[in-house]
Amino acid sequence: DAGVIQSPRHEVTEMGQEVTLRCKPISGHDYLFWYRQTMMRGLELLIYFNNNVPIDDSGMPEDRFSAKMPNASFSTLKIQPSEPRDSAVYFCASSPPTETGELFFGEGSRLTVL
Amino acid sequence: AQSVAQPEDQVNVAEGNPLTVKCTYSVSGNPYLFWYVQYPNRGLQFLLKYITGDNLVKGSYGFEAEFNKSQTSFHLKKPSALVSDSALYFCAVREMYDGGATNKLIFGTGTLLAVQP
């Protein structure tokens, strides 16, 4: 199994530009999570989906952030417009439809906004 | 509020010595507890979990963790540390509600483990 696949691995952009991060979950997993990691705030859950439907988006910082999951094998996290304080590592994770709730993480997308 | 606390930002241990990384939790009901490890520039990797049953849980790479309900703790342990164990370790608990558990994990702030040769 290829695991959770994220792209791009690194993104450097200028303030005001649109950023799109992509995630392919593990096949058969019906939960998908977007986390953000920074030194100051640690790991923050931004949003999670179940069967492609957003369940909890209370962690999305503001309207500049949006996430979609058009099908079971693809999700995007979009930031428009980006700001320097959005610089972080963004992780996607998926989990299978089991009781235990173990998450499988991708390698992350490191975003730098100048 | 439901939470996980990792009181130590960093733990230093000599190779070959036993290690302990501490974690305490605050949730209602019976907790679902997890440990993850993160190596530099990598995603988090699952180490072990406690759902129910034996309080001592064994996981990957020789790690184990002990669930202590009275102390609301879930400390990570390893009898003999390796330099390659040096990494960032996260404790996590599933968010609980009256009917059970959601699939949302609440993570601690992480503990950096440094194993000296």
Tab-separated table of C-alpha atoms in Angstrom:
chain	number	residue	atom	x	y	z
A	1	ASP	CA	0.000	0.000	0.000
A	2	ALA	CA	1.392	3.410	-0.952
A	3	GLY	CA	0.112	5.107	2.170
A	4	VAL	CA	-1.353	8.592	2.299
A	5	ILE	CA	0.058	10.679	-0.539
A	6	GLN	CA	0.369	14.439	-0.275
A	7	SER	CA	1.485	16.996	-2.809
A	8	PRO	CA	3.350	19.198	-3.098
A	9	ARG	CA	5.940	18.283	-0.454
A	10	HIS	CA	7.231	21.843	-0.433
A	11	GLU	CA	5.602	25.068	-1.555
A	12	VAL	CA	7.034	28.562	-1.419
A	13	THR	CA	4.709	31.347	-2.424
A	14	GLU	CA	4.196	35.043	-1.932
A	15	MET	CA	1.617	36.654	0.272
A	16	GLY	CA	-1.720	36.987	-1.460
A	17	GLN	CA	-1.297	34.002	-3.735
A	18	GLU	CA	-3.635	31.022	-3.752
A	19	VAL	CA	-2.275	27.754	-2.392
A	20	THR	CA	-3.771	24.324	-3.025
A	21	LEU	CA	-2.595	21.275	-1.130
A	22	ARG	CA	-3.645	17.817	-2.242
A	23	CYS	CA	-4.157	14.500	-0.535
A	24	LYS	CA	-4.879	10.954	-1.635
A	25	PRO	CA	-5.966	8.792	1.321
A	26	ILE	CA	-5.364	5.090	1.690
A	27	SER	CA	-7.867	3.093	-0.342
A	28	GLY	CA	-10.751	1.858	1.793
A	29	HIS	CA	-10.310	4.482	4.490
A	30	ASP	CA	-13.477	6.475	5.016
A	31	TYR	CA	-12.132	9.207	7.314
A	32	LEU	CA	-9.821	11.970	6.153
A	33	PHE	CA	-8.218	14.618	8.353
A	34	TRP	CA	-6.270	17.811	7.687
A	35	TYR	CA	-3.831	18.904	10.407
A	36	ARG	CA	-1.472	21.864	10.623
A	37	GLN	CA	1.808	21.749	12.557
A	38	THR	CA	3.771	24.774	13.746
A	39	MET	CA	6.346	25.267	16.452
A	40	MET	CA	4.128	27.718	18.278
A	41	ARG	CA	0.811	25.866	18.150
A	42	GLY	CA	1.815	22.241	17.719
A	43	LEU	CA	-0.609	19.959	15.871
A	44	GLU	CA	-3.997	21.473	15.114
A	45	LEU	CA	-6.907	19.655	13.527
A	46	LEU	CA	-8.346	21.847	10.806
A	47	ILE	CA	-11.159	19.704	9.405
A	48	TYR	CA	-12.166	16.110	8.962
A	49	PHE	CA	-14.400	14.215	6.581
A	50	ASN	CA	-16.340	10.977	6.792
A	51	ASN	CA	-17.399	9.378	3.522
A	52	ASN	CA	-16.481	12.609	1.727
A	53	VAL	CA	-18.735	14.736	3.959
A	54	PRO	CA	-17.199	17.391	6.256
A	55	ILE	CA	-17.946	16.450	9.862
A	56	ASP	CA	-16.071	19.028	11.888
A	57	ASP	CA	-14.497	22.175	10.453
A	58	SER	CA	-14.264	24.062	13.724
A	59	GLY	CA	-10.490	24.156	13.447
A	60	MET	CA	-10.395	26.002	10.138
A	61	PRO	CA	-8.781	29.306	11.061
A	62	GLU	CA	-10.838	31.646	8.905
A	63	ASP	CA	-12.661	32.039	5.633
A	64	ARG	CA	-9.418	32.099	3.702
A	65	PHE	CA	-9.205	28.347	4.283
A	66	SER	CA	-11.425	25.845	2.510
A	67	ALA	CA	-11.333	22.080	2.082
A	68	LYS	CA	-13.106	19.748	-0.265
A	69	MET	CA	-13.368	16.029	-0.789
A	70	PRO	CA	-15.035	15.438	-4.156
A	71	ASN	CA	-14.542	11.674	-3.976
A	72	ALA	CA	-13.164	8.948	-1.742
A	73	SER	CA	-9.667	9.164	-3.185
A	74	PHE	CA	-8.949	12.880	-3.242
A	75	SER	CA	-9.085	15.934	-1.028
A	76	THR	CA	-7.804	19.497	-1.295
A	77	LEU	CA	-7.030	22.206	1.207
A	78	LYS	CA	-7.035	25.670	-0.285
A	79	ILE	CA	-5.783	28.940	1.166
A	80	GLN	CA	-6.819	32.110	-0.636
A	81	PRO	CA	-5.272	34.581	-0.149
A	82	SER	CA	-2.262	33.198	1.683
A	83	GLU	CA	-0.506	35.112	4.461
A	84	PRO	CA	2.924	34.643	6.096
A	85	ARG	CA	1.277	33.334	9.287
A	86	ASP	CA	-0.064	30.392	7.257
A	87	SER	CA	3.487	29.064	6.963
A	88	ALA	CA	3.418	25.580	8.483
A	89	VAL	CA	3.524	21.900	7.669
A	90	TYR	CA	0.122	20.622	6.631
A	91	PHE	CA	-0.598	16.955	7.178
A	92	CYS	CA	-3.305	14.802	5.725
A	93	ALA	CA	-4.278	11.600	7.521
A	94	SER	CA	-6.812	8.881	6.892
A	95	SER	CA	-8.344	6.152	9.013
A	96	PRO	CA	-10.268	2.991	8.274
A	97	PRO	CA	-13.860	2.244	9.272
A	98	THR	CA	-12.904	0.457	12.499
A	99	GLU	CA	-13.623	1.070	16.141
A	100	THR	CA	-10.056	1.931	17.098
A	101	GLY	CA	-9.650	5.146	15.120
A	102	GLU	CA	-5.953	4.804	14.345
A	103	LEU	CA	-4.741	7.512	11.941
A	104	PHE	CA	-2.306	7.056	9.071
A	105	PHE	CA	-0.421	10.240	8.174
A	106	GLY	CA	1.072	11.466	4.945
A	107	GLU	CA	4.551	12.986	4.786
A	108	GLY	CA	3.205	16.514	4.911
A	109	SER	CA	3.311	19.623	2.749
A	110	ARG	CA	5.658	22.316	4.000
A	111	LEU	CA	4.245	25.730	3.097
A	112	THR	CA	6.275	28.917	3.239
A	113	VAL	CA	4.482	32.188	2.536
A	114	LEU	CA	6.835	35.119	1.982
B	1	ALA	CA	-12.334	20.407	28.281
B	2	GLN	CA	-10.836	17.210	26.935
B	3	SER	CA	-7.077	17.325	26.699
B	4	VAL	CA	-3.751	15.551	26.722
B	5	ALA	CA	-0.718	16.818	28.595
B	6	GLN	CA	2.892	15.963	27.939
B	7	PRO	CA	4.710	17.730	30.756
B	8	GLU	CA	8.218	17.397	29.336
B	9	ASP	CA	9.306	19.254	26.222
B	10	GLN	CA	12.432	17.124	26.040
B	11	VAL	CA	13.711	13.903	27.569
B	12	ASN	CA	17.385	13.028	27.473
B	13	VAL	CA	18.589	9.478	28.006
B	14	ALA	CA	21.782	7.543	27.385
B	15	GLU	CA	21.750	4.699	24.920
B	16	GLY	CA	21.014	1.404	26.639
B	17	ASN	CA	19.166	3.034	29.525
B	18	PRO	CA	15.412	2.723	30.036
B	19	LEU	CA	13.282	5.631	28.867
B	20	THR	CA	9.916	7.023	29.905
B	21	VAL	CA	7.917	9.696	28.111
B	22	LYS	CA	5.027	10.960	30.198
B	23	CYS	CA	1.420	11.583	29.210
B	24	THR	CA	-1.699	12.386	31.190
B	25	TYR	CA	-5.181	12.807	29.804
B	26	SER	CA	-8.487	14.372	30.667
B	27	VAL	CA	-11.573	12.893	29.002
B	28	SER	CA	-14.877	11.574	30.214
B	29	GLY	CA	-15.555	7.853	30.152
B	30	ASN	CA	-13.146	5.142	29.074
B	31	PRO	CA	-10.381	6.644	26.958
B	32	TYR	CA	-8.927	5.492	23.658
B	33	LEU	CA	-5.223	6.362	23.924
B	34	PHE	CA	-2.468	6.456	21.319
B	35	TRP	CA	1.234	7.139	20.910
B	36	TYR	CA	2.731	8.411	17.667
B	37	VAL	CA	6.341	9.112	16.686
B	38	GLN	CA	7.572	11.746	14.249
B	39	TYR	CA	11.053	11.631	12.725
B	40	PRO	CA	12.501	14.816	11.180
B	41	ASN	CA	10.705	15.941	8.035
B	42	ARG	CA	8.322	12.982	8.196
B	43	GLY	CA	4.684	12.422	9.043
B	44	LEU	CA	3.499	10.922	12.299
B	45	GLN	CA	3.718	7.153	12.611
B	46	PHE	CA	1.494	5.061	14.846
B	47	LEU	CA	3.325	3.292	17.691
B	48	LEU	CA	0.659	1.744	19.899
B	49	LYS	CA	-2.822	2.151	21.313
B	50	TYR	CA	-4.901	1.315	24.369
B	51	ILE	CA	-8.566	0.619	23.843
B	52	THR	CA	-9.460	-1.888	26.535
B	53	GLY	CA	-8.018	-4.920	28.292
B	54	ASP	CA	-4.492	-5.339	29.623
B	55	ASN	CA	-3.103	-2.092	31.015
B	56	LEU	CA	0.322	-2.781	29.521
B	57	VAL	CA	0.277	-2.336	25.776
B	58	LYS	CA	3.108	-3.373	23.500
B	59	GLY	CA	3.804	-1.628	20.237
B	60	SER	CA	6.304	-1.092	17.454
B	61	TYR	CA	10.093	-0.860	17.838
B	62	GLY	CA	10.074	-2.364	21.346
B	63	PHE	CA	7.980	0.408	22.885
B	64	GLU	CA	5.262	-0.202	25.416
B	65	ALA	CA	2.886	1.964	27.397
B	66	GLU	CA	1.078	1.534	30.670
B	67	PHE	CA	-2.472	2.724	31.146
B	68	ASN	CA	-3.194	3.882	34.694
B	69	LYS	CA	-6.806	4.867	35.174
B	70	SER	CA	-6.439	6.197	38.715
B	71	GLN	CA	-3.629	8.520	37.666
B	72	THR	CA	-5.145	9.208	34.228
B	73	SER	CA	-1.769	8.482	32.698
B	74	PHE	CA	-0.460	6.623	29.669
B	75	HIS	CA	3.337	6.790	29.864
B	76	LEU	CA	5.466	5.473	27.017
B	77	LYS	CA	8.372	3.234	27.970
B	78	LYS	CA	11.216	1.262	26.487
B	79	PRO	CA	13.615	-0.932	28.476
B	80	SER	CA	16.731	-0.016	26.489
B	81	ALA	CA	16.952	3.145	24.395
B	82	LEU	CA	18.620	3.341	20.989
B	83	VAL	CA	20.098	6.404	19.327
B	84	SER	CA	17.669	5.759	16.478
B	85	ASP	CA	14.760	6.280	18.897
B	86	SER	CA	15.557	10.000	18.928
B	87	ALA	CA	12.428	11.687	17.592
B	88	LEU	CA	9.336	13.668	18.579
B	89	TYR	CA	6.703	11.638	20.426
B	90	PHE	CA	3.024	12.533	20.612
B	91	CYS	CA	0.385	11.194	22.948
B	92	ALA	CA	-3.235	11.401	21.752
B	93	VAL	CA	-6.732	10.600	22.963
B	94	ARG	CA	-9.967	10.211	21.050
B	95	GLU	CA	-12.533	12.892	21.678
B	96	MET	CA	-15.445	11.536	23.704
B	97	TYR	CA	-19.099	12.473	23.803
B	98	ASP	CA	-22.063	11.077	25.733
B	99	GLY	CA	-22.696	8.359	23.157
B	100	GLY	CA	-19.125	7.224	22.727
B	101	ALA	CA	-16.038	8.412	20.870
B	102	THR	CA	-15.668	10.525	17.762
B	103	ASN	CA	-12.884	9.814	15.275
B	104	LYS	CA	-11.155	13.043	16.214
B	105	LEU	CA	-7.795	12.668	17.961
B	106	ILE	CA	-6.654	15.260	20.470
B	107	PHE	CA	-2.852	15.441	20.457
B	108	GLY	CA	-0.446	16.545	23.139
B	109	THR	CA	2.251	19.104	22.435
B	110	GLY	CA	4.894	16.468	21.862
B	111	THR	CA	8.075	15.428	23.690
B	112	LEU	CA	11.431	15.446	21.997
B	113	LEU	CA	13.392	12.341	22.928
B	114	ALA	CA	17.160	12.650	22.602
B	115	VAL	CA	19.181	9.484	23.054
B	116	GLN	CA	22.895	10.060	23.508
B	117	PRO	CA	25.414	7.444	22.328
